[in-house]
Structure formats: C-alpha cells, structure tokens
XYZ file of C-alpha atoms in Angstrom:
684
model
C 0.000 0.000 0.000
C 1.496 3.350 -1.019
C 1.362 6.565 0.982
C -1.979 8.257 0.534
C -3.973 5.160 -0.444
C -6.068 3.144 1.967
C -9.173 1.017 1.519
C -10.814 1.856 4.834
C -14.493 1.266 5.432
C -16.691 3.102 7.913
C -16.224 0.221 10.343
C -12.438 0.572 10.036
C -12.635 4.290 10.694
C -14.866 3.659 13.707
C -12.402 1.180 15.202
C -9.490 3.569 14.639
C -11.419 6.475 16.191
C -12.319 4.400 19.263
C -8.704 3.333 19.702
C -7.511 6.914 19.276
C -9.858 8.128 22.018
C -8.651 5.291 24.233
C -5.022 6.260 23.673
C -5.706 9.905 24.546
C -7.539 8.871 27.708
C -4.764 6.485 28.753
C -2.106 9.108 28.062
C -3.934 11.745 30.099
C -4.437 9.372 33.026
C -0.807 8.219 32.914
C 0.461 11.790 32.873
C -1.623 12.627 35.955
C -0.763 9.489 37.939
C 2.854 8.885 36.882
C 6.078 10.769 36.272
C 6.406 12.338 32.782
C 8.913 9.796 31.440
C 6.772 6.845 32.545
C 3.623 8.526 31.233
C 5.288 9.016 27.863
C 6.271 5.339 27.696
C 2.772 4.126 28.587
C 1.164 6.524 26.119
C 3.568 5.394 23.406
C 2.886 1.741 24.216
C -0.854 2.388 24.074
C -0.504 4.093 20.697
C 1.633 1.324 19.185
C -0.714 -1.290 20.603
C -3.685 0.515 19.084
C -1.973 0.611 15.706
C -1.340 -3.140 15.875
C -4.935 -3.841 16.885
C -6.300 -1.670 14.074
C -3.906 -3.210 11.560
C -4.712 -6.761 12.692
C -8.431 -6.036 12.432
C -7.962 -4.681 8.916
C -5.561 -7.418 7.721
C -7.173 -10.511 9.229
C -10.861 -9.571 9.429
C -11.660 -6.933 6.794
C -9.389 -7.547 3.792
C -8.088 -11.137 3.539
C -4.770 -11.388 1.697
C -2.690 -14.266 0.400
C 0.380 -14.975 2.515
C 3.004 -17.694 2.607
C 0.955 -19.393 5.322
C -2.399 -19.156 3.583
C -5.117 -16.519 3.340
C -5.294 -14.111 6.278
C -8.419 -14.852 8.269
C -9.839 -14.810 11.809
C -8.656 -18.413 12.155
C -5.064 -17.396 11.349
C -5.284 -14.533 13.859
C -6.556 -16.968 16.496
C -3.598 -19.265 15.758
C -1.191 -16.345 16.187
C -2.792 -15.398 19.500
C -2.655 -18.999 20.707
C 0.975 -19.513 19.702
C 1.913 -16.166 21.263
C 0.258 -17.174 24.528
C 2.132 -20.494 24.554
C 5.400 -18.725 23.738
C 4.850 -16.158 26.495
C 4.224 -18.899 29.051
C 7.343 -20.790 27.955
C 9.481 -17.653 28.233
C 8.096 -17.036 31.713
C 8.975 -20.618 32.651
C 12.541 -20.120 31.419
C 12.764 -16.791 33.264
C 11.737 -18.393 36.544
C 13.988 -21.383 35.868
C 16.980 -19.073 35.604
C 16.057 -16.843 38.551
C 17.956 -17.809 41.719
C 15.051 -17.342 44.157
C 11.995 -18.050 42.012
C 10.699 -21.279 40.524
C 8.106 -22.060 37.834
C 6.535 -24.568 40.238
C 5.241 -21.744 42.457
C 2.369 -19.843 40.851
C 3.000 -16.934 43.215
C 6.345 -16.364 41.460
C 4.706 -15.952 38.060
C 4.525 -12.360 36.808
C 1.479 -11.235 34.842
C 3.384 -8.193 33.603
C 6.199 -10.337 32.213
C 3.778 -12.696 30.496
C 1.936 -9.734 28.951
C 5.175 -8.206 27.667
C 6.277 -11.553 26.231
C 2.869 -12.043 24.613
C 2.837 -8.594 23.026
C 6.402 -8.987 21.732
C 5.806 -12.435 20.215
C 2.416 -11.614 18.697
C 3.737 -8.353 17.265
C 6.677 -10.103 15.605
C 4.423 -12.838 14.221
C 1.892 -10.372 12.814
C 4.634 -8.348 11.143
C 6.212 -11.503 9.712
C 2.941 -12.916 8.379
C 1.780 -9.629 6.880
C 5.120 -9.204 5.109
C 5.138 -12.725 3.671
C 3.674 -13.684 0.343
C 2.992 -17.013 -1.287
C 6.342 -18.616 -2.052
C 7.166 -18.626 -5.755
C 9.873 -21.181 -6.635
C 12.776 -20.000 -8.753
C 12.869 -21.765 -12.114
C 16.239 -22.782 -13.495
C 17.295 -23.048 -17.160
C 16.077 -26.657 -17.373
C 12.649 -25.746 -16.092
C 13.187 -27.269 -12.648
C 12.721 -25.276 -9.501
C 15.961 -24.007 -8.000
C 16.740 -23.897 -4.317
C 19.983 -23.053 -2.577
C 21.544 -25.807 -0.527
C 21.229 -25.506 3.213
C 25.021 -25.380 3.538
C 25.388 -22.410 1.202
C 22.402 -20.682 2.757
C 24.023 -21.059 6.176
C 27.521 -20.045 5.067
C 26.443 -16.931 3.160
C 23.594 -15.547 5.254
C 23.891 -13.061 8.099
C 22.429 -15.420 10.760
C 24.595 -18.294 9.526
C 27.803 -16.271 9.476
C 26.998 -14.921 12.942
C 26.678 -18.404 14.436
C 29.690 -19.751 12.561
C 31.918 -16.833 13.581
C 30.937 -17.075 17.236
C 31.609 -20.820 17.161
C 35.145 -20.466 15.792
C 35.794 -17.552 18.179
C 34.917 -19.775 21.139
C 36.973 -22.681 19.771
C 39.924 -20.307 19.435
C 39.951 -19.897 23.208
C 41.210 -23.471 23.648
C 44.763 -23.036 22.288
C 45.107 -19.627 23.941
C 44.165 -21.212 27.278
C 46.912 -23.837 27.002
C 49.448 -21.196 25.938
C 48.552 -19.058 28.961
C 49.076 -22.046 31.271
C 52.416 -23.027 29.703
C 54.014 -19.654 28.895
C 51.964 -17.001 30.659
C 48.803 -14.895 30.628
C 50.163 -12.255 28.241
C 51.235 -14.932 25.757
C 47.787 -16.521 25.971
C 46.046 -13.216 25.254
C 48.379 -12.523 22.347
C 47.719 -16.000 20.965
C 43.973 -15.434 20.974
C 44.389 -12.014 19.350
C 46.501 -13.567 16.581
C 43.913 -16.322 16.100
C 41.138 -13.734 15.736
C 43.299 -11.672 13.392
C 43.999 -14.763 11.254
C 40.293 -15.608 11.089
C 39.553 -12.042 9.975
C 41.942 -12.654 7.086
C 40.118 -15.867 6.225
C 36.838 -13.959 6.198
C 38.367 -11.286 3.963
C 39.378 -13.937 1.429
C 36.156 -15.945 1.329
C 33.494 -13.311 1.908
C 35.012 -10.210 0.335
C 37.605 -11.273 -2.239
C 35.857 -14.365 -3.617
C 32.166 -13.565 -3.083
C 32.195 -9.784 -2.799
C 29.823 -9.888 0.178
C 30.950 -6.736 1.952
C 28.414 -7.089 4.741
C 29.555 -10.629 5.602
C 33.185 -9.519 5.701
C 32.233 -6.745 8.116
C 30.102 -9.100 10.208
C 32.813 -11.719 10.660
C 35.526 -9.108 11.323
C 33.447 -7.189 13.862
C 32.404 -10.321 15.740
C 35.951 -11.693 15.871
C 37.562 -8.453 17.033
C 34.746 -7.878 19.499
C 34.920 -11.451 20.802
C 38.538 -10.867 21.764
C 37.497 -7.876 23.873
C 34.583 -9.775 25.437
C 36.605 -12.854 26.387
C 40.000 -11.332 27.240
C 39.172 -7.996 28.910
C 38.553 -8.245 32.683
C 34.909 -9.379 33.135
C 34.046 -6.539 35.495
C 32.894 -2.937 35.227
C 35.033 0.232 35.128
C 36.238 -0.838 31.675
C 34.038 1.386 29.515
C 32.257 4.696 30.071
C 29.554 4.370 32.756
C 29.374 0.609 32.202
C 28.343 0.052 35.821
C 25.182 2.119 35.226
C 24.433 0.293 31.991
C 24.975 -3.100 33.633
C 22.636 -2.219 36.486
C 19.852 -1.226 34.105
C 20.405 -4.161 31.752
C 20.222 -6.516 34.735
C 16.906 -5.017 35.835
C 15.492 -5.167 32.309
C 16.506 -8.820 31.939
C 13.942 -9.658 34.644
C 11.256 -7.294 33.289
C 10.506 -6.410 36.879
C 11.120 -8.122 40.237
C 14.877 -8.430 39.890
C 16.972 -10.823 41.955
C 20.590 -9.899 42.563
C 23.547 -10.812 44.746
C 26.440 -9.079 46.451
C 28.492 -9.808 43.316
C 26.104 -7.639 41.284
C 26.453 -4.904 43.893
C 30.231 -5.037 43.485
C 29.896 -4.708 39.709
C 27.754 -1.586 40.117
C 29.565 0.113 43.001
C 33.002 -0.867 41.521
C 35.111 -0.227 44.661
C 38.258 -0.819 42.590
C 37.550 2.482 40.818
C 36.039 4.581 43.599
C 38.239 7.570 42.717
C 40.575 6.552 39.912
C 40.888 3.158 38.277
C 43.393 1.031 40.175
C 44.793 -1.563 37.778
C 45.928 -3.965 40.482
C 42.629 -3.748 42.327
C 40.773 -4.274 39.056
C 42.322 -7.671 38.434
C 41.993 -8.608 42.086
C 38.321 -7.679 41.874
C 37.747 -10.378 39.244
C 38.429 -13.061 41.847
C 36.394 -11.175 44.447
C 33.348 -10.959 42.177
C 33.683 -14.625 41.218
C 33.872 -15.682 44.873
C 30.892 -13.495 45.786
C 28.860 -14.999 42.957
C 29.775 -18.571 43.918
C 28.988 -17.870 47.572
C 25.555 -16.497 46.670
C 24.763 -19.586 44.589
C 25.676 -21.899 47.455
C 23.986 -19.969 50.247
C 21.060 -18.532 48.295
C 21.796 -15.052 49.638
C 20.052 -12.930 47.025
C 18.168 -9.674 47.330
C 15.020 -8.619 45.491
C 13.845 -5.476 43.728
C 10.075 -5.826 43.251
C 9.516 -2.768 41.044
C 10.418 -2.257 37.386
C 13.702 -0.544 38.207
C 17.423 -1.182 38.179
C 18.155 -3.423 41.186
C 21.062 -1.556 42.779
C 20.543 2.140 41.965
C 16.717 1.776 42.038
C 16.344 4.048 38.992
C 13.123 3.549 37.029
C 13.280 1.550 33.807
C 9.983 2.950 32.547
C 11.782 5.300 30.183
C 12.263 5.355 26.434
C 16.032 4.973 26.826
C 15.491 1.477 28.261
C 15.190 0.183 24.684
C 18.954 0.633 24.410
C 19.539 -2.122 26.981
C 17.532 -4.855 25.256
C 20.535 -6.636 23.609
C 22.522 -6.832 26.852
C 19.409 -7.831 28.803
C 18.766 -10.716 26.410
C 22.341 -11.907 26.908
C 21.953 -11.830 30.695
C 18.604 -13.632 30.448
C 20.115 -16.438 28.346
C 23.027 -16.748 30.784
C 20.649 -17.245 33.711
C 18.732 -19.941 31.842
C 21.962 -21.955 31.601
C 22.905 -21.152 35.230
C 26.430 -20.055 34.331
C 28.745 -18.363 36.884
C 28.510 -14.609 37.425
C 31.588 -13.739 35.335
C 30.374 -15.816 32.383
C 26.931 -14.241 32.738
C 28.598 -10.828 32.604
C 30.262 -11.836 29.317
C 26.925 -13.042 27.912
C 25.489 -9.563 28.395
C 28.403 -7.975 26.568
C 28.146 -10.535 23.774
C 24.468 -9.703 23.302
C 25.408 -6.081 22.715
C 28.144 -7.061 20.243
C 25.916 -9.391 18.216
C 23.162 -6.772 17.938
C 25.635 -4.105 16.810
C 27.325 -6.306 14.208
C 24.132 -7.792 12.764
C 22.254 -4.479 12.444
C 25.156 -2.756 10.675
C 25.642 -5.806 8.430
C 22.012 -5.508 7.318
C 22.519 -1.769 6.767
C 25.600 -2.400 4.610
C 23.690 -4.962 2.579
C 20.758 -2.715 1.715
C 22.421 0.675 1.227
C 23.211 1.257 -2.477
C 26.174 3.531 -1.780
C 28.697 4.392 0.940
C 29.133 0.722 1.818
C 32.832 1.253 2.470
C 32.155 4.279 4.683
C 29.631 2.328 6.726
C 32.014 -0.599 7.129
C 34.905 1.642 8.199
C 32.760 3.482 10.744
C 31.515 0.189 12.142
C 35.086 -1.112 12.476
C 36.461 1.910 14.321
C 38.368 0.575 17.350
C 36.333 2.684 19.778
C 33.070 1.547 18.167
C 33.977 -2.131 18.541
C 35.204 -1.499 22.090
C 31.867 0.057 23.063
C 29.928 -2.717 21.320
C 31.877 -5.265 23.380
C 30.899 -3.671 26.683
C 27.794 -2.494 28.513
C 26.615 0.634 26.719
C 23.642 1.809 24.690
C 25.850 3.788 22.294
C 26.153 0.776 19.922
C 22.357 0.608 19.689
C 22.213 4.308 18.812
C 24.987 4.062 16.225
C 23.810 0.859 14.541
C 20.124 1.732 14.216
C 20.776 5.305 13.062
C 23.056 3.837 10.391
C 20.319 1.370 9.434
C 17.803 4.214 9.208
C 20.159 6.191 6.963
C 20.639 3.120 4.758
C 16.876 2.670 4.385
C 16.362 6.343 3.507
C 19.224 6.379 0.988
C 17.828 3.251 -0.661
C 14.463 4.940 -1.105
C 16.035 8.137 -2.436
C 17.985 6.088 -4.994
C 14.667 4.788 -6.377
C 12.850 8.036 -7.235
C 10.392 6.359 -9.614
C 9.200 3.749 -7.104
C 6.379 4.722 -4.774
C 7.141 4.955 -1.075
C 5.042 2.298 0.613
C 3.702 2.372 4.147
C 5.732 -0.760 4.836
C 8.989 0.958 3.811
C 8.146 4.069 5.818
C 7.408 2.022 8.937
C 10.767 0.262 8.604
C 12.543 3.624 8.500
C 10.572 5.020 11.431
C 11.174 1.887 13.509
C 14.934 2.066 12.909
C 14.948 5.772 13.755
C 12.939 5.223 16.923
C 15.222 2.437 18.167
C 18.266 4.579 17.398
C 16.865 7.718 19.007
C 15.192 6.120 22.040
C 18.392 6.000 24.142
C 19.565 9.438 22.949
C 16.748 11.452 21.434
C 19.031 14.493 21.274
C 20.012 13.269 17.787
C 16.448 13.919 16.576
C 17.572 16.271 13.741
C 18.568 13.152 11.744
C 14.827 12.662 11.193
C 15.226 15.562 8.764
C 16.857 13.152 6.300
C 13.322 11.944 5.539
C 12.534 15.368 4.080
C 14.896 14.599 1.174
C 12.450 12.006 -0.156
C 11.624 12.902 -3.805
C 8.062 14.052 -4.485
C 7.871 11.600 -7.380
C 7.649 8.784 -4.831
C 4.143 9.889 -3.843
C 0.913 9.344 -5.713
C -0.359 12.883 -5.232
C 0.387 16.247 -3.707
C -1.971 15.401 -0.852
C -0.053 12.191 -0.134
C 3.199 14.153 0.005
C 1.691 16.656 2.455
C 0.491 13.808 4.655
C 3.978 12.364 4.589
C 5.540 15.683 5.635
C 3.002 16.005 8.429
C 3.824 12.501 9.633
C 7.575 13.231 9.651
C 7.047 16.446 11.626
C 4.759 14.668 14.104
C 7.308 11.882 14.591
C 10.007 14.469 15.207
C 7.861 16.192 17.833
C 7.254 12.879 19.607
C 10.992 12.223 19.865
C 11.592 15.777 21.107
C 8.925 15.347 23.784
C 10.602 12.126 24.947
C 13.433 14.136 26.514
C 11.844 17.581 26.922
C 8.963 16.434 29.153
C 11.211 14.907 31.847
C 13.313 18.073 31.830
C 10.262 20.294 32.312
C 8.535 18.244 35.000
C 11.313 16.339 36.761
C 13.142 17.943 39.674
C 16.132 15.624 39.177
C 16.470 16.606 35.519
C 16.242 20.290 36.385
C 19.010 19.875 38.948
C 21.425 18.441 36.363
C 23.951 15.628 36.588
C 25.593 15.469 40.020
C 28.756 14.071 38.439
C 29.363 17.481 36.880
C 29.885 19.118 40.271
C 27.953 21.119 42.837
C 27.677 24.178 40.554
C 25.616 22.290 37.964
C 22.002 23.401 37.587
C 20.059 22.617 34.439
C 17.404 25.259 35.090
C 20.038 27.842 35.980
C 22.041 27.032 32.860
C 18.999 27.395 30.620
C 18.273 30.775 32.216
C 21.886 31.804 31.543
C 21.672 30.773 27.870
C 18.432 32.700 27.381
C 19.814 35.815 29.052
C 23.259 35.640 27.361
C 22.615 34.122 23.915
C 25.626 35.739 22.216
C 28.017 34.692 24.965
C 26.784 31.130 24.774
C 26.933 31.136 20.968
C 30.598 32.140 21.180
C 31.276 29.405 23.760
C 29.456 26.818 21.651
C 31.180 27.653 18.358
C 34.583 27.860 19.982
C 34.084 24.457 21.619
C 32.733 22.759 18.473
C 35.714 23.892 16.385
C 38.012 22.021 18.731
C 35.547 19.190 19.248
C 35.417 18.173 15.574
C 39.060 18.945 14.833
C 40.938 16.107 13.058
C 43.632 16.515 15.714
C 41.181 15.147 18.292
C 39.733 12.444 16.030
C 41.616 9.704 17.888
C 39.307 10.327 20.859
C 36.371 8.777 18.961
C 38.390 6.339 16.868
C 41.148 4.918 19.102
C 40.039 5.542 22.687
C 39.449 2.524 24.938
C 37.985 4.574 27.804
C 39.427 3.616 31.197
C 41.739 1.041 29.622
C 43.593 3.760 27.713
C 42.897 6.778 25.535
C 46.035 7.143 23.424
C 48.595 4.973 21.704
C 52.221 4.840 22.910
C 54.517 7.715 21.970
C 56.140 5.770 19.143
C 52.746 5.501 17.392
C 51.352 8.950 18.187
C 52.070 10.075 14.638
C 49.414 7.648 13.371
C 46.593 8.789 15.669
C 44.835 10.707 12.909
C 45.208 7.877 10.370
C 41.733 6.372 11.042
C 40.219 9.811 10.375
C 42.160 9.974 7.110
C 40.918 6.513 6.163
C 37.322 7.619 6.804
C 37.765 10.659 4.560
C 39.363 8.680 1.729
C 36.755 5.940 2.052
C 33.891 8.422 1.738
C 35.466 9.956 -1.366
C 36.116 6.779 -3.338
C 33.024 4.930 -2.194
C 31.096 6.184 -5.192
C 27.329 5.902 -5.602
C 26.430 2.562 -7.124
C 23.163 3.728 -8.667
C 23.111 6.655 -11.034
C 19.775 7.778 -9.623
C 21.314 8.575 -6.234
C 22.941 11.903 -5.670
C 22.351 14.889 -3.472
C 21.870 18.289 -5.024
C 23.590 21.336 -3.577
C 20.479 22.101 -1.541
C 20.341 18.486 -0.402
C 23.956 18.577 0.761
C 23.342 21.842 2.592
C 20.355 20.248 4.298
C 22.399 17.224 5.412
C 25.112 19.597 6.642
C 22.453 21.427 8.649
C 21.288 18.121 10.140
C 24.809 17.141 11.194
C 25.719 20.603 12.506
C 22.489 21.020 14.470
C 22.874 17.538 15.969
C 26.393 18.364 17.150
C 25.217 21.686 18.570
C 22.357 20.003 20.432
C 24.644 17.328 21.888
C 27.017 20.016 23.135
C 24.151 22.110 24.483
C 22.681 19.124 26.319
C 26.001 18.553 28.113
C 26.350 22.282 28.776
C 22.944 22.295 30.455
C 23.189 19.028 32.394
C 26.901 18.607 33.122
C 28.557 22.049 33.118
C 28.632 24.682 35.846
C 26.413 27.688 35.203
C 27.994 30.359 33.005
C 31.127 28.371 32.167
C 33.040 29.358 29.023
C 33.586 25.723 28.038
C 31.483 22.551 27.852
C 32.209 19.692 30.234
C 31.478 16.010 29.704
C 31.054 16.227 25.927
C 33.034 13.191 24.817
C 34.198 12.679 21.254
C 32.375 9.337 20.952
C 29.111 11.257 20.645
C 30.155 12.110 17.085
C 30.173 8.474 15.936
C 26.419 8.164 15.147
C 26.731 11.180 12.839
C 29.748 10.001 10.833
C 27.713 8.216 8.148
C 25.459 11.248 7.720
C 28.582 13.374 7.306
C 29.911 10.878 4.740
C 26.845 11.560 2.570
C 28.207 15.082 2.101
C 31.426 13.869 0.485
C 31.700 14.120 -3.301
C 32.331 10.795 -4.981
C 35.197 9.951 -7.302
C 34.568 6.655 -9.052
C 37.361 4.114 -9.431
C 35.230 1.688 -11.341
C 32.615 1.193 -8.702
C 30.463 -1.667 -7.668
C 27.179 -2.398 -9.353
C 24.578 -3.599 -6.910
C 21.319 -5.341 -7.675
C 18.084 -4.490 -5.874
C 18.664 -7.404 -3.494
C 21.948 -5.887 -2.355
C 24.171 -8.651 -3.754
C 27.263 -7.913 -5.729
C 27.062 -8.484 -9.497
C 30.279 -6.983 -10.800
C 33.263 -5.347 -9.218
C 36.351 -3.673 -10.629
C 39.596 -5.002 -9.177
C 40.922 -1.496 -8.471
C 38.015 -0.679 -6.210
C 38.226 -4.091 -4.587
C 41.899 -3.673 -3.716
C 41.349 -0.118 -2.477
C 38.444 -1.131 -0.256
C 40.387 -4.068 1.157
C 43.426 -1.886 1.820
C 41.466 0.783 3.699
C 39.524 -1.800 5.674
C 42.751 -3.596 6.567
C 44.142 -0.373 8.030
C 41.102 -0.002 10.286
C 41.255 -3.662 11.333
C 44.972 -3.297 12.065
C 44.269 -0.336 14.356
C 41.584 -2.335 16.174
C 44.058 -5.166 16.693
C 46.818 -2.737 17.736
C 44.584 -1.012 20.298
C 43.447 -4.382 21.610
C 47.061 -5.507 21.983
C 48.247 -2.315 23.658
C 45.240 -1.649 25.911
C 44.152 -5.229 26.706
C 47.037 -7.671 26.155
C 49.743 -5.495 27.709
C 47.512 -3.612 30.178
C-alpha cells in the first residue's frame, strides 16, 4: 500500500477512532498518575498497541490477503494469539527457571506483567512476519526445474549463519590460547587469541570479500571476531568502559522485566570499589576473583536480594523510560546466561556478547541494503572505539547501529525516485529511527533526512503533504521524549551530580536565554576544537578507562583512522546513477549534522557544566560516531570503477581497483583495532 492510499471502510474508521480516544484517555491518566517519562512510555505503548490492533483487524478480518501461510483470516489470527500465549508462558517458565530465588513450580512467582510483555512482543513479531510474507514462488532454473539453494550455502552466506559460525570459531579459538597461557603465561595466551582472531579475519576477507564480494559478511565476521577478543579477554568486570556500571545495572533489571533478583556480586559490579576515585589496575584484576567468589557464595547460600519494582536493582532508577530500549541486547544476553545457570563472570560476558551481536548484525544488514557508501559504513563500524563500546555495557552501539540502518533505508528509497514509497517501507525507516533515538533522542535532527524524499515517490500532492506532516509529528514525539522529563522532573532540572555542585540545568537554561551571544561564542569555539581532526583519535582509538592514546612511538598515526574515513567516503562512489544529493540536499544534510552536534554540546552544557562556564564539560568525542555516516553523505564521490549492486543488495560486478582499495582501507582499520586491543588489553 502506497502513501496516501487506503481502503478503509466506515467500520475501520470507527475502530481507529475508538482506539484513538482510548489512547488519549490512557495518556492523560498516565500523565496525571505517573512521572512524565513513565507517562510518555505508557502513552507510546498504548498508541503502538492501538496501531497493531487496528492493523490486525484490517488485515485478518476486513481484507483477507494471500500470505506464505495461507489466506489471512480470523482463524489465522486466532492461531497467532494462541501460539503467542504459549510462547509467552514458555518464556516465563525459562525466566523463573533461571532466577535464583523463584521457581516455575510456584504460581506466586509468576509475573502477569512479564507474560503480557512476552505475549505482546511475540504476537507483534508474528503479525509483522505474516503480513510481510507472500505465497512462495519457486525459482525456475534453465532446465525448467525449480531451483533452491543448498542448506550449507544458505548457512555459510547468510547473516544469521555467518553470525553463528563466527561465534563458534571464536569460542573454539579460546582453547589453544588457554593452554598457551598455562604453559608460557597470561600475556602470551592473550596474544595468541588475538593472533587467532586476526587470522580468522583474514580468512573472512578472502572468502566473503575477495571471492564472493559480500561486503556485509566480511564486516560481520571481522566485527564479531575483534569484538569477541574484547569480550573474552578484557577483565569481566565494570570500570572498563564509560559508565558501564550504570548500563549493567539497568540491563540486569530489564533482563527480569521487573522483580529483579541480585547478589552481592552484582552490587560489586555496580559500586566498583576498585575504581572509587581513579581506576586502580591492580585492584581491578583482584576484583575479578572477588566478584567470582561473591557470585559462587551467593549460589551456594542462596543469599540474594530482590527489587520488586520495574527498576534497576542496585541504583533503584526507574526503567519505565524510552532509553530502556537501548539495553535490550545486553538484557537478552543476561537472560540467556541465567537460563543456563552459568557463573557470574560468564553471565557478565553473555550480556556484553548480546550487545556485540546486535551491533554487528544491524550494521551488516545496513551495509547490505544501502546502495552507496558501503565502504564508509564498514569503516565506521570497524572503528576501534566503536567495537570497544559494542563489546561492553553501553547503549551507544544501539544508537549508532540503528541510526546507520535508518540512513541506509532512507538512501535506498532516495535512490529509487520512480518507485512509490510504501507504508511498509516508511514504517521500517521510522522503527529504525525510533530504536536509534530512544536512548539518545538528542540526535532527533537526523529525522530531517526523511525530508529529502523525492516528491515523485508519492501518488499525489496530498499524499506528500500527509507524509511531511507525519515526519514532523514523529520528530515532535521524539523531542517530547526528553523535553517532558526536563520540564517536570526535579532531578532533571538539577542536572547531573557528576558534573559538580555548581551544575544546575534550570540555571544554565536561564543563563543561555539571558546571554545568547556569549553562549553562541562558547558553543562555536568548543565545536571547532571538538570536531578537529587533531582530536579524532578520541572517537576512533580511545578505549575509555583502559587507555585513551597509543604509545609515543605511534602517536604520529593517531589521525590515520580519520584519514581513512575521509578517503573511504570519497572513493566509495554511488552505485546507482539515480542517487545523488543536489547542492540544496547537501546543505540540508550539513544542517542536520551541525544542528545535531550543537544540540549534543548544548545538552552537556545544560546538564553537566557549571552555570555560566566558558567551556562545555562532559562532551566526549564518541558522541560524534552516530553522525559520521550522515557526514559521509556530504562527500563528493570519485569513481574508481565502482560496484554495481542489484536491488537485493548482492554484488554483481566489481572492478579489481576498487576491490583492492576497499580491502586496503579496511585492513588499516582492522589493524588499528588489533593494535589497540594488543596495547590496551594484552599489555595492560
């Protein structure tokens, strides 16, 4: 169905109107009874639920359609509801099986809220899958026989298959490194595993990139291997990455979906006494044994504590916020670890691995579908700091990966100006944008990329106006997600306590409004240094508390990753002649990037900087990473032969010059990731 067309009857309109009134009533009640952030989440959930109900009513009851599973009908909807209910109950059983204090044999331990969330998630996924499926049409070969790919090839050259295969060989690679560490020493064992991962990256480069030309699979295998080294070899405790103790606490609470159960070992991971003031390297490694002993003691004695509300177990901060979506990958990893009853340190690694897999898979899909800037996307995804964050507890990888996926979806639509924009395609873009903006809605200007959609993609002028109205409304919703808590929350108005006693968000806003020119000077002066190539190593090579700069002998190369990004954006020419930004389009993208940077800096000035300061505190360079792909769209393209891509995203033809250039630039980035891992992890 294209934008502007809908076959709605009066009954359909009546159902939609009733649901809309219900959503408004629920939102008003939630805003009165709850805090603004929680009210926003409940109102958003009510709206999305209403959309699903209306869509299900229309798809299964009003307009039957042919799908891969038969004709949509009330019977099919009943089957989906039944299977979703069974799946929700099974997930609840597994949750209670993994919980240390609860058991599925006690009905009092069962959580209605958890079952409802599981049911909604499963039914939503099933409805989306069924509605997107069509009757399977077999491919006919030259001889007239139907053609199907072998299971082996499908596994070896698909994103899920490569993910499983890469993780398997990464785990197997731990065996020789373990024996080396026992015979020679710990450092030798770490180096052995790094070399094994580096060798496997080379194997992936040969098979996936050089022989098959599957850029996304080469990225996927490389990212998972380099990230696996950081997950398995770095100390399995907090105080490794920025604010990882906060992210772990919230991911742990989310993994229970309410009524968390935690031990003294979890408290240690959140309070991190080995980094109370500054990170103590000796205490950090000693803490690994302390956490392991605390976890083992809790398992034997059953000494666990409970947090009955939907909040992080240790800090007690509410999880009923939009930003909680950023912790889903890590929470899934922790949930799986509990099901298998693994020790606390292994469970901690599971959570980090969940984050890494999500990051790698989402960007791999983005690389596959984008018709241009594939090299730029791969280089950004392989930045050492990006992989480091993806291998730890953080929601930055979720922001970066889904904003890159959203950009890929938009660019693909722009490159097809003669094809109508369908509601299905628009919902995919909006979903990716929402998941990317939920943890950090301050990047909301990137929604403006949707305004570059050609008018030819719409059936009428009215349809185009509706589309613009929808984009503006979506932007306002994301703005409200962080503005409402600031306006109505006393904690938000006070600012971040980590910035010092002079921090006051309300006072800082008053200062900006009363001294706009002074603040403009402070902002511009800070941004010029913030985006300087001289400081690019802070978002490309920094490993947070493990180290922020290479040794003196390699300082000359600190800006090399930035140079590689620039060169990659220049030679990564558009692969479809229909894609290309006009001068006005490039100026608009520049405005999006510049305004996003200014808003990020302003947010830290308000929440983390003392009132009236002439600089901006707490604005770390890693906040630029989600905007790098958008900046790459500004770069002019110089073709070196190029890659021709089919609509399915698979490579058809590739010039050897471009292939060698892409492999060379990617190898530089991979080398820096390995070098940082060696210097900051192996030798640390």
